[in-house]
Amino acid sequence: MMDYKKPKVIAEIGCNHKGDFDIAIELLDLAKQCGADVVKFQKRNNKELLTKEQYDAPHPNPSNSYGDTYGQHREFLEFNVEQHKKLNEYCDKIGIEYSTSVWDTTSAKEMITFKPSLLKVPSACNNHFEMLEILRDSYEGQVHLSFGMTSKSEEKKIVEFFEEKNQSKGRLVVYACTSGYPVPFKDVCLLEITRLKKEYGSRVKDIGFSGHHLGIAIDNAACALGANWFERHFTKDRTWKGTDHAASLEPNGLRKLCRDLNATYESMSFKSKDILDIEKVQREKLKYRKVD
């Protein structure tokens, strides 16, 4: 029998604030109103993360760029440590959990100083073991890590890395994920949740689902398969400039997602007895009886 846990929804704001702190605050309020449990940003040290060639190259999609080069684009969207601290404080004020993805060693060191309850490792850098070591050895919160564009041998190495210090079962949450923006349904591969539960369910804290698909039709299937963390990109307007908006949920979508996941979770049970109390009246009224 599968052990279902109450679903937790992470609204990933990421860079959908367009580099505007006021928009970030507005998105926090909206995520709270929609019923999300956690909001998540991103933290990069771009000159550490990117080579000089990458930093100075033009954005691959100029219409989505906020700078003349990819590095300038990334810097425009980057909040500094003090701004992240203010976002953390605002989350505490309105009663929603703050988190961020960390992409490099410096960012990991900076963000653990806030002592958030969880930090995220994106699929793109789940093989950055210098950064993972900081999160494993110098941070006490949960480490959430996506397995997009990751081979099975790489997954195994990551989990074993946390197990070396007995930091897997109690702190590591791994996510089924397909890295694309947006991802067509045929490439979502929901049964990866089942595989991860079989392979790592007894070795990590939880299994999550990081979805980059359109709509909310399949998230409930992910819940039924046993995922209990659900990460979806979140924006106010999917037509805004930027690469992530198209694969994001707007407030109405996030609100419905939170509602539907809780309904699915509540329904995932066996009957406690053959005839439920709610059925007794209908049984008395409708059940076939042979007429003598």
PDB file of C-alpha atoms in Angstrom:
ATOM      1  CA  MET A   1       0.000   0.000   0.000  1.00  0.00           C
ATOM      2  CA  MET A   2       1.426   3.375  -0.966  1.00  0.00           C
ATOM      3  CA  ASP A   3       2.044   5.880   1.794  1.00  0.00           C
ATOM      4  CA  TYR A   4       0.535   9.136   0.561  1.00  0.00           C
ATOM      5  CA  LYS A   5       1.686  12.411   2.071  1.00  0.00           C
ATOM      6  CA  LYS A   6      -0.090  15.736   1.893  1.00  0.00           C
ATOM      7  CA  PRO A   7       1.032  17.504  -1.296  1.00  0.00           C
ATOM      8  CA  LYS A   8       3.295  20.528  -1.050  1.00  0.00           C
ATOM      9  CA  VAL A   9       3.243  23.052  -3.883  1.00  0.00           C
ATOM     10  CA  ILE A  10       6.274  25.161  -4.788  1.00  0.00           C
ATOM     11  CA  ALA A  11       5.524  28.240  -6.896  1.00  0.00           C
ATOM     12  CA  GLU A  12       8.757  28.877  -8.757  1.00  0.00           C
ATOM     13  CA  ILE A  13       8.974  32.573  -9.465  1.00  0.00           C
ATOM     14  CA  GLY A  14      12.563  32.116 -10.608  1.00  0.00           C
ATOM     15  CA  CYS A  15      13.337  35.055 -12.882  1.00  0.00           C
ATOM     16  CA  ASN A  16       9.718  35.747 -13.817  1.00  0.00           C
ATOM     17  CA  HIS A  17       9.926  38.977 -11.812  1.00  0.00           C
ATOM     18  CA  LYS A  18      11.785  40.463 -14.822  1.00  0.00           C
ATOM     19  CA  GLY A  19      14.389  41.970 -12.505  1.00  0.00           C
ATOM     20  CA  ASP A  20      11.782  44.143 -10.779  1.00  0.00           C
ATOM     21  CA  PHE A  21      11.687  43.768  -6.992  1.00  0.00           C
ATOM     22  CA  ASP A  22       8.152  45.157  -6.749  1.00  0.00           C
ATOM     23  CA  ILE A  23       6.919  42.520  -9.193  1.00  0.00           C
ATOM     24  CA  ALA A  24       8.637  39.873  -7.067  1.00  0.00           C
ATOM     25  CA  ILE A  25       6.726  41.069  -3.998  1.00  0.00           C
ATOM     26  CA  GLU A  26       3.468  41.053  -5.958  1.00  0.00           C
ATOM     27  CA  LEU A  27       4.123  37.482  -7.090  1.00  0.00           C
ATOM     28  CA  LEU A  28       4.733  36.458  -3.475  1.00  0.00           C
ATOM     29  CA  ASP A  29       1.341  37.849  -2.477  1.00  0.00           C
ATOM     30  CA  LEU A  30      -0.341  36.104  -5.403  1.00  0.00           C
ATOM     31  CA  ALA A  31       1.319  32.748  -4.630  1.00  0.00           C
ATOM     32  CA  LYS A  32       0.160  32.993  -1.030  1.00  0.00           C
ATOM     33  CA  GLN A  33      -3.395  33.826  -2.117  1.00  0.00           C
ATOM     34  CA  CYS A  34      -3.398  30.824  -4.473  1.00  0.00           C
ATOM     35  CA  GLY A  35      -2.516  28.407  -1.684  1.00  0.00           C
ATOM     36  CA  ALA A  36       1.111  27.577  -2.524  1.00  0.00           C
ATOM     37  CA  ASP A  37       3.242  26.288   0.346  1.00  0.00           C
ATOM     38  CA  VAL A  38       6.617  27.541  -0.867  1.00  0.00           C
ATOM     39  CA  VAL A  39       7.868  30.224  -3.255  1.00  0.00           C
ATOM     40  CA  LYS A  40      11.192  29.828  -4.958  1.00  0.00           C
ATOM     41  CA  PHE A  41      13.613  32.196  -6.655  1.00  0.00           C
ATOM     42  CA  GLN A  42      17.010  31.623  -8.261  1.00  0.00           C
ATOM     43  CA  LYS A  43      20.486  32.715  -7.177  1.00  0.00           C
ATOM     44  CA  ARG A  44      23.440  32.797  -9.528  1.00  0.00           C
ATOM     45  CA  ASN A  45      26.923  34.213  -9.436  1.00  0.00           C
ATOM     46  CA  ASN A  46      27.046  34.666 -13.175  1.00  0.00           C
ATOM     47  CA  LYS A  47      30.767  35.273 -13.578  1.00  0.00           C
ATOM     48  CA  GLU A  48      31.463  32.111 -11.602  1.00  0.00           C
ATOM     49  CA  LEU A  49      28.845  30.072 -13.409  1.00  0.00           C
ATOM     50  CA  LEU A  50      29.529  31.203 -16.986  1.00  0.00           C
ATOM     51  CA  THR A  51      32.714  31.113 -19.005  1.00  0.00           C
ATOM     52  CA  LYS A  52      33.863  34.433 -20.466  1.00  0.00           C
ATOM     53  CA  GLU A  53      32.713  33.241 -23.884  1.00  0.00           C
ATOM     54  CA  GLN A  54      29.242  32.389 -22.537  1.00  0.00           C
ATOM     55  CA  TYR A  55      29.040  35.646 -20.601  1.00  0.00           C
ATOM     56  CA  ASP A  56      29.965  37.797 -23.604  1.00  0.00           C
ATOM     57  CA  ALA A  57      27.896  35.879 -26.172  1.00  0.00           C
ATOM     58  CA  PRO A  58      24.540  37.234 -27.357  1.00  0.00           C
ATOM     59  CA  HIS A  59      21.382  35.788 -25.875  1.00  0.00           C
ATOM     60  CA  PRO A  60      20.254  32.801 -28.006  1.00  0.00           C
ATOM     61  CA  ASN A  61      16.785  34.346 -28.223  1.00  0.00           C
ATOM     62  CA  PRO A  62      17.327  38.126 -28.479  1.00  0.00           C
ATOM     63  CA  SER A  63      13.611  38.945 -28.105  1.00  0.00           C
ATOM     64  CA  ASN A  64      13.735  37.560 -24.560  1.00  0.00           C
ATOM     65  CA  SER A  65      16.994  39.261 -23.596  1.00  0.00           C
ATOM     66  CA  TYR A  66      17.351  42.020 -21.015  1.00  0.00           C
ATOM     67  CA  GLY A  67      20.916  42.856 -22.069  1.00  0.00           C
ATOM     68  CA  ASP A  68      23.265  43.065 -25.045  1.00  0.00           C
ATOM     69  CA  THR A  69      25.017  39.841 -23.989  1.00  0.00           C
ATOM     70  CA  TYR A  70      23.847  36.737 -22.190  1.00  0.00           C
ATOM     71  CA  GLY A  71      25.873  37.766 -19.135  1.00  0.00           C
ATOM     72  CA  GLN A  72      24.282  41.222 -19.036  1.00  0.00           C
ATOM     73  CA  HIS A  73      20.874  39.586 -19.429  1.00  0.00           C
ATOM     74  CA  ARG A  74      21.511  37.326 -16.454  1.00  0.00           C
ATOM     75  CA  GLU A  75      22.865  40.183 -14.326  1.00  0.00           C
ATOM     76  CA  PHE A  76      19.767  42.270 -15.047  1.00  0.00           C
ATOM     77  CA  LEU A  77      17.550  39.483 -13.692  1.00  0.00           C
ATOM     78  CA  GLU A  78      19.710  38.767 -10.647  1.00  0.00           C
ATOM     79  CA  PHE A  79      18.717  39.925  -7.167  1.00  0.00           C
ATOM     80  CA  ASN A  80      21.584  40.562  -4.745  1.00  0.00           C
ATOM     81  CA  VAL A  81      21.942  38.985  -1.315  1.00  0.00           C
ATOM     82  CA  GLU A  82      20.299  41.909   0.460  1.00  0.00           C
ATOM     83  CA  GLN A  83      17.281  41.701  -1.840  1.00  0.00           C
ATOM     84  CA  HIS A  84      16.970  37.966  -1.191  1.00  0.00           C
ATOM     85  CA  LYS A  85      17.097  38.681   2.516  1.00  0.00           C
ATOM     86  CA  LYS A  86      14.201  41.123   2.116  1.00  0.00           C
ATOM     87  CA  LEU A  87      12.239  38.553   0.110  1.00  0.00           C
ATOM     88  CA  ASN A  88      12.843  36.012   2.863  1.00  0.00           C
ATOM     89  CA  GLU A  89      11.619  38.480   5.484  1.00  0.00           C
ATOM     90  CA  TYR A  90       8.517  39.289   3.435  1.00  0.00           C
ATOM     91  CA  CYS A  91       7.718  35.582   3.105  1.00  0.00           C
ATOM     92  CA  ASP A  92       7.919  35.273   6.892  1.00  0.00           C
ATOM     93  CA  LYS A  93       5.574  38.245   7.195  1.00  0.00           C
ATOM     94  CA  ILE A  94       2.846  36.826   4.946  1.00  0.00           C
ATOM     95  CA  GLY A  95       3.231  33.215   6.054  1.00  0.00           C
ATOM     96  CA  ILE A  96       4.742  31.374   3.094  1.00  0.00           C
ATOM     97  CA  GLU A  97       8.072  29.561   2.919  1.00  0.00           C
ATOM     98  CA  TYR A  98      10.938  31.214   1.059  1.00  0.00           C
ATOM     99  CA  SER A  99      13.396  29.207  -0.981  1.00  0.00           C
ATOM    100  CA  THR A 100      15.742  29.586  -3.902  1.00  0.00           C
ATOM    101  CA  SER A 101      17.606  27.463  -6.396  1.00  0.00           C
ATOM    102  CA  VAL A 102      21.372  27.799  -6.122  1.00  0.00           C
ATOM    103  CA  TRP A 103      23.493  27.401  -9.231  1.00  0.00           C
ATOM    104  CA  ASP A 104      27.063  27.738  -7.959  1.00  0.00           C
ATOM    105  CA  THR A 105      29.285  27.482  -4.910  1.00  0.00           C
ATOM    106  CA  THR A 106      29.196  31.172  -3.987  1.00  0.00           C
ATOM    107  CA  SER A 107      25.406  31.324  -4.217  1.00  0.00           C
ATOM    108  CA  ALA A 108      25.055  28.210  -2.056  1.00  0.00           C
ATOM    109  CA  LYS A 109      27.305  29.747   0.615  1.00  0.00           C
ATOM    110  CA  GLU A 110      25.304  32.985   0.519  1.00  0.00           C
ATOM    111  CA  MET A 111      21.848  31.433   0.670  1.00  0.00           C
ATOM    112  CA  ILE A 112      22.517  29.012   3.533  1.00  0.00           C
ATOM    113  CA  THR A 113      23.133  32.034   5.767  1.00  0.00           C
ATOM    114  CA  PHE A 114      19.358  32.670   5.743  1.00  0.00           C
ATOM    115  CA  LYS A 115      18.753  29.118   7.019  1.00  0.00           C
ATOM    116  CA  PRO A 116      15.735  28.480   4.778  1.00  0.00           C
ATOM    117  CA  SER A 117      13.897  25.218   5.333  1.00  0.00           C
ATOM    118  CA  LEU A 118      14.827  24.035   1.836  1.00  0.00           C
ATOM    119  CA  LEU A 119      17.149  24.911  -1.017  1.00  0.00           C
ATOM    120  CA  LYS A 120      16.849  23.601  -4.569  1.00  0.00           C
ATOM    121  CA  VAL A 121      19.473  22.211  -6.906  1.00  0.00           C
ATOM    122  CA  PRO A 122      18.398  22.605 -10.563  1.00  0.00           C
ATOM    123  CA  SER A 123      18.857  19.777 -13.036  1.00  0.00           C
ATOM    124  CA  ALA A 124      21.503  21.867 -14.803  1.00  0.00           C
ATOM    125  CA  CYS A 125      23.945  21.709 -11.911  1.00  0.00           C
ATOM    126  CA  ASN A 126      23.073  18.556  -9.960  1.00  0.00           C
ATOM    127  CA  ASN A 127      26.543  17.303 -10.966  1.00  0.00           C
ATOM    128  CA  HIS A 128      28.271  20.298  -9.335  1.00  0.00           C
ATOM    129  CA  PHE A 129      29.655  18.278  -6.435  1.00  0.00           C
ATOM    130  CA  GLU A 130      31.623  21.154  -4.931  1.00  0.00           C
ATOM    131  CA  MET A 131      28.309  22.957  -4.475  1.00  0.00           C
ATOM    132  CA  LEU A 132      26.531  19.795  -3.345  1.00  0.00           C
ATOM    133  CA  GLU A 133      29.167  19.307  -0.674  1.00  0.00           C
ATOM    134  CA  ILE A 134      28.342  22.707   0.809  1.00  0.00           C
ATOM    135  CA  LEU A 135      24.643  21.872   0.872  1.00  0.00           C
ATOM    136  CA  ARG A 136      25.365  18.454   2.361  1.00  0.00           C
ATOM    137  CA  ASP A 137      27.915  19.428   5.001  1.00  0.00           C
ATOM    138  CA  SER A 138      27.266  23.093   5.882  1.00  0.00           C
ATOM    139  CA  TYR A 139      23.484  23.368   5.649  1.00  0.00           C
ATOM    140  CA  GLU A 140      20.844  21.758   7.857  1.00  0.00           C
ATOM    141  CA  GLY A 141      17.690  22.181   5.758  1.00  0.00           C
ATOM    142  CA  GLN A 142      16.226  19.968   3.068  1.00  0.00           C
ATOM    143  CA  VAL A 143      18.071  19.692  -0.243  1.00  0.00           C
ATOM    144  CA  HIS A 144      15.651  19.380  -3.167  1.00  0.00           C
ATOM    145  CA  LEU A 145      17.251  18.175  -6.378  1.00  0.00           C
ATOM    146  CA  SER A 146      15.828  17.683  -9.879  1.00  0.00           C
ATOM    147  CA  PHE A 147      16.804  14.765 -12.107  1.00  0.00           C
ATOM    148  CA  GLY A 148      16.103  16.400 -15.481  1.00  0.00           C
ATOM    149  CA  MET A 149      18.692  15.647 -18.218  1.00  0.00           C
ATOM    150  CA  THR A 150      20.384  13.228 -15.811  1.00  0.00           C
ATOM    151  CA  SER A 151      21.408   9.636 -16.489  1.00  0.00           C
ATOM    152  CA  LYS A 152      20.564   6.798 -14.105  1.00  0.00           C
ATOM    153  CA  SER A 153      24.247   6.376 -13.247  1.00  0.00           C
ATOM    154  CA  GLU A 154      24.453  10.097 -12.409  1.00  0.00           C
ATOM    155  CA  GLU A 155      21.331   9.797 -10.205  1.00  0.00           C
ATOM    156  CA  LYS A 156      22.941   6.921  -8.325  1.00  0.00           C
ATOM    157  CA  LYS A 157      26.155   8.878  -7.778  1.00  0.00           C
ATOM    158  CA  ILE A 158      24.239  11.879  -6.402  1.00  0.00           C
ATOM    159  CA  VAL A 159      22.200   9.851  -3.910  1.00  0.00           C
ATOM    160  CA  GLU A 160      25.270   7.922  -2.805  1.00  0.00           C
ATOM    161  CA  PHE A 161      27.110  11.215  -2.295  1.00  0.00           C
ATOM    162  CA  PHE A 162      24.526  12.281   0.286  1.00  0.00           C
ATOM    163  CA  GLU A 163      24.477   8.810   1.823  1.00  0.00           C
ATOM    164  CA  GLU A 164      28.213   9.077   2.520  1.00  0.00           C
ATOM    165  CA  LYS A 165      27.380  11.420   5.405  1.00  0.00           C
ATOM    166  CA  ASN A 166      23.976   9.902   6.235  1.00  0.00           C
ATOM    167  CA  GLN A 167      22.347  13.000   4.741  1.00  0.00           C
ATOM    168  CA  SER A 168      19.981  11.329   2.282  1.00  0.00           C
ATOM    169  CA  LYS A 169      17.061   9.718   4.085  1.00  0.00           C
ATOM    170  CA  GLY A 170      16.249  12.717   6.237  1.00  0.00           C
ATOM    171  CA  ARG A 171      17.110  15.643   3.977  1.00  0.00           C
ATOM    172  CA  LEU A 172      17.240  14.786   0.269  1.00  0.00           C
ATOM    173  CA  VAL A 173      14.168  15.173  -1.951  1.00  0.00           C
ATOM    174  CA  VAL A 174      14.585  14.095  -5.582  1.00  0.00           C
ATOM    175  CA  TYR A 175      12.309  15.186  -8.418  1.00  0.00           C
ATOM    176  CA  ALA A 176      11.204  13.471 -11.579  1.00  0.00           C
ATOM    177  CA  CYS A 177      11.699  16.093 -14.260  1.00  0.00           C
ATOM    178  CA  THR A 178      12.053  16.603 -17.991  1.00  0.00           C
ATOM    179  CA  SER A 179      14.073  19.692 -18.829  1.00  0.00           C
ATOM    180  CA  GLY A 180      12.255  21.692 -21.510  1.00  0.00           C
ATOM    181  CA  TYR A 181      10.183  24.890 -21.716  1.00  0.00           C
ATOM    182  CA  PRO A 182       7.456  23.840 -22.298  1.00  0.00           C
ATOM    183  CA  VAL A 183       7.510  20.018 -22.363  1.00  0.00           C
ATOM    184  CA  PRO A 184       4.972  18.152 -24.535  1.00  0.00           C
ATOM    185  CA  PHE A 185       2.972  15.539 -22.635  1.00  0.00           C
ATOM    186  CA  LYS A 186       4.648  12.637 -24.459  1.00  0.00           C
ATOM    187  CA  ASP A 187       7.982  13.711 -22.936  1.00  0.00           C
ATOM    188  CA  VAL A 188       6.787  14.308 -19.362  1.00  0.00           C
ATOM    189  CA  CYS A 189       7.249  10.591 -18.557  1.00  0.00           C
ATOM    190  CA  LEU A 190       5.236  10.476 -15.344  1.00  0.00           C
ATOM    191  CA  LEU A 191       6.141   6.846 -14.676  1.00  0.00           C
ATOM    192  CA  GLU A 192       9.614   8.068 -13.750  1.00  0.00           C
ATOM    193  CA  ILE A 193       7.970   8.881 -10.412  1.00  0.00           C
ATOM    194  CA  THR A 194       7.215   5.188  -9.941  1.00  0.00           C
ATOM    195  CA  ARG A 195      10.780   4.267 -10.874  1.00  0.00           C
ATOM    196  CA  LEU A 196      12.267   6.792  -8.463  1.00  0.00           C
ATOM    197  CA  LYS A 197      10.015   5.590  -5.654  1.00  0.00           C
ATOM    198  CA  LYS A 198      11.072   1.996  -6.276  1.00  0.00           C
ATOM    199  CA  GLU A 199      14.756   2.843  -6.572  1.00  0.00           C
ATOM    200  CA  TYR A 200      15.136   5.564  -3.938  1.00  0.00           C
ATOM    201  CA  GLY A 201      11.898   5.762  -1.935  1.00  0.00           C
ATOM    202  CA  SER A 202      13.503   4.144   1.115  1.00  0.00           C
ATOM    203  CA  ARG A 203      16.761   6.057   0.684  1.00  0.00           C
ATOM    204  CA  VAL A 204      15.593   9.684   0.387  1.00  0.00           C
ATOM    205  CA  LYS A 205      13.140  11.820   2.300  1.00  0.00           C
ATOM    206  CA  ASP A 206      10.554  12.326  -0.461  1.00  0.00           C
ATOM    207  CA  ILE A 207       9.907  12.118  -4.191  1.00  0.00           C
ATOM    208  CA  GLY A 208       8.779  15.227  -6.072  1.00  0.00           C
ATOM    209  CA  PHE A 209       7.603  16.208  -9.536  1.00  0.00           C
ATOM    210  CA  SER A 210       8.984  19.289 -11.291  1.00  0.00           C
ATOM    211  CA  GLY A 211       6.685  19.971 -14.221  1.00  0.00           C
ATOM    212  CA  HIS A 212       7.360  22.191 -17.214  1.00  0.00           C
ATOM    213  CA  HIS A 213       4.258  21.126 -19.149  1.00  0.00           C
ATOM    214  CA  LEU A 214       1.230  23.198 -20.053  1.00  0.00           C
ATOM    215  CA  GLY A 215      -1.857  23.221 -17.851  1.00  0.00           C
ATOM    216  CA  ILE A 216      -2.608  21.185 -14.742  1.00  0.00           C
ATOM    217  CA  ALA A 217      -4.292  18.064 -16.122  1.00  0.00           C
ATOM    218  CA  ILE A 218      -1.485  15.627 -15.290  1.00  0.00           C
ATOM    219  CA  ASP A 219      -0.265  16.869 -11.909  1.00  0.00           C
ATOM    220  CA  ASN A 220      -2.981  14.888 -10.159  1.00  0.00           C
ATOM    221  CA  ALA A 221      -1.715  11.738 -11.862  1.00  0.00           C
ATOM    222  CA  ALA A 222       1.719  12.547 -10.442  1.00  0.00           C
ATOM    223  CA  CYS A 223       0.115  12.764  -7.012  1.00  0.00           C
ATOM    224  CA  ALA A 224      -1.621   9.405  -7.491  1.00  0.00           C
ATOM    225  CA  LEU A 225       1.739   7.878  -8.480  1.00  0.00           C
ATOM    226  CA  GLY A 226       3.210   8.973  -5.165  1.00  0.00           C
ATOM    227  CA  ALA A 227       4.891  12.352  -5.663  1.00  0.00           C
ATOM    228  CA  ASN A 228       4.241  14.724  -2.783  1.00  0.00           C
ATOM    229  CA  TRP A 229       6.239  17.812  -3.796  1.00  0.00           C
ATOM    230  CA  PHE A 230       5.038  19.697  -6.872  1.00  0.00           C
ATOM    231  CA  GLU A 231       7.119  22.446  -8.425  1.00  0.00           C
ATOM    232  CA  ARG A 232       5.616  24.621 -11.140  1.00  0.00           C
ATOM    233  CA  HIS A 233       6.863  27.876 -12.645  1.00  0.00           C
ATOM    234  CA  PHE A 234       4.630  30.792 -11.694  1.00  0.00           C
ATOM    235  CA  THR A 235       3.996  34.155 -13.347  1.00  0.00           C
ATOM    236  CA  LYS A 236       1.364  36.856 -13.418  1.00  0.00           C
ATOM    237  CA  ASP A 237       1.179  36.926 -17.198  1.00  0.00           C
ATOM    238  CA  ARG A 238       2.369  34.179 -19.562  1.00  0.00           C
ATOM    239  CA  THR A 239       2.828  36.723 -22.365  1.00  0.00           C
ATOM    240  CA  TRP A 240       5.516  38.648 -20.483  1.00  0.00           C
ATOM    241  CA  LYS A 241       9.022  38.841 -21.912  1.00  0.00           C
ATOM    242  CA  GLY A 242      11.251  35.956 -20.847  1.00  0.00           C
ATOM    243  CA  THR A 243      11.907  32.297 -21.573  1.00  0.00           C
ATOM    244  CA  ASP A 244      10.083  30.738 -18.595  1.00  0.00           C
ATOM    245  CA  HIS A 245       6.702  32.475 -18.787  1.00  0.00           C
ATOM    246  CA  ALA A 246       5.308  30.197 -21.517  1.00  0.00           C
ATOM    247  CA  ALA A 247       5.768  27.119 -19.281  1.00  0.00           C
ATOM    248  CA  SER A 248       4.436  28.893 -16.172  1.00  0.00           C
ATOM    249  CA  LEU A 249       1.076  28.910 -14.427  1.00  0.00           C
ATOM    250  CA  GLU A 250      -0.817  32.145 -13.969  1.00  0.00           C
ATOM    251  CA  PRO A 251      -2.634  32.753 -10.650  1.00  0.00           C
ATOM    252  CA  ASN A 252      -5.859  31.049 -11.692  1.00  0.00           C
ATOM    253  CA  GLY A 253      -3.938  27.956 -12.783  1.00  0.00           C
ATOM    254  CA  LEU A 254      -1.889  27.815  -9.580  1.00  0.00           C
ATOM    255  CA  ARG A 255      -5.029  28.241  -7.487  1.00  0.00           C
ATOM    256  CA  LYS A 256      -6.732  25.343  -9.258  1.00  0.00           C
ATOM    257  CA  LEU A 257      -3.594  23.217  -9.002  1.00  0.00           C
ATOM    258  CA  CYS A 258      -3.430  23.640  -5.221  1.00  0.00           C
ATOM    259  CA  ARG A 259      -7.157  22.928  -4.925  1.00  0.00           C
ATOM    260  CA  ASP A 260      -7.062  19.829  -7.134  1.00  0.00           C
ATOM    261  CA  LEU A 261      -3.955  18.308  -5.558  1.00  0.00           C
ATOM    262  CA  ASN A 262      -5.505  18.578  -2.102  1.00  0.00           C
ATOM    263  CA  ALA A 263      -8.710  16.978  -3.415  1.00  0.00           C
ATOM    264  CA  THR A 264      -6.742  14.139  -5.012  1.00  0.00           C
ATOM    265  CA  TYR A 265      -4.758  13.556  -1.825  1.00  0.00           C
ATOM    266  CA  GLU A 266      -7.948  13.441   0.251  1.00  0.00           C
ATOM    267  CA  SER A 267      -9.431  10.840  -2.106  1.00  0.00           C
ATOM    268  CA  MET A 268      -6.433   8.463  -2.110  1.00  0.00           C
ATOM    269  CA  SER A 269      -7.689   5.840   0.343  1.00  0.00           C
ATOM    270  CA  PHE A 270      -9.461   2.505   0.559  1.00  0.00           C
ATOM    271  CA  LYS A 271     -12.928   2.234   2.007  1.00  0.00           C
ATOM    272  CA  SER A 272     -12.694   1.971   5.782  1.00  0.00           C
ATOM    273  CA  LYS A 273     -15.606  -0.485   5.810  1.00  0.00           C
ATOM    274  CA  ASP A 274     -17.717  -2.305   3.240  1.00  0.00           C
ATOM    275  CA  ILE A 275     -20.640   0.100   3.433  1.00  0.00           C
ATOM    276  CA  LEU A 276     -19.681   3.686   4.209  1.00  0.00           C
ATOM    277  CA  ASP A 277     -22.026   5.812   6.282  1.00  0.00           C
ATOM    278  CA  ILE A 278     -22.674   8.047   3.280  1.00  0.00           C
ATOM    279  CA  GLU A 279     -23.855   4.962   1.340  1.00  0.00           C
ATOM    280  CA  LYS A 280     -26.316   3.624   3.919  1.00  0.00           C
ATOM    281  CA  VAL A 281     -29.241   5.839   2.949  1.00  0.00           C
ATOM    282  CA  GLN A 282     -28.692   5.096  -0.741  1.00  0.00           C
ATOM    283  CA  ARG A 283     -28.374   1.387  -0.058  1.00  0.00           C
ATOM    284  CA  GLU A 284     -31.656   1.368   1.840  1.00  0.00           C
ATOM    285  CA  LYS A 285     -33.374   3.301  -0.954  1.00  0.00           C
ATOM    286  CA  LEU A 286     -31.801   1.872  -4.100  1.00  0.00           C
ATOM    287  CA  LYS A 287     -30.226  -1.551  -3.509  1.00  0.00           C
ATOM    288  CA  TYR A 288     -31.991  -4.307  -5.412  1.00  0.00           C
ATOM    289  CA  ARG A 289     -34.206  -6.567  -3.360  1.00  0.00           C
ATOM    290  CA  LYS A 290     -35.933  -9.588  -4.785  1.00  0.00           C
ATOM    291  CA  VAL A 291     -39.676  -9.102  -4.603  1.00  0.00           C
ATOM    292  CA  ASP A 292     -41.587 -12.121  -3.341  1.00  0.00           C
TER     293      ASP A 292
END
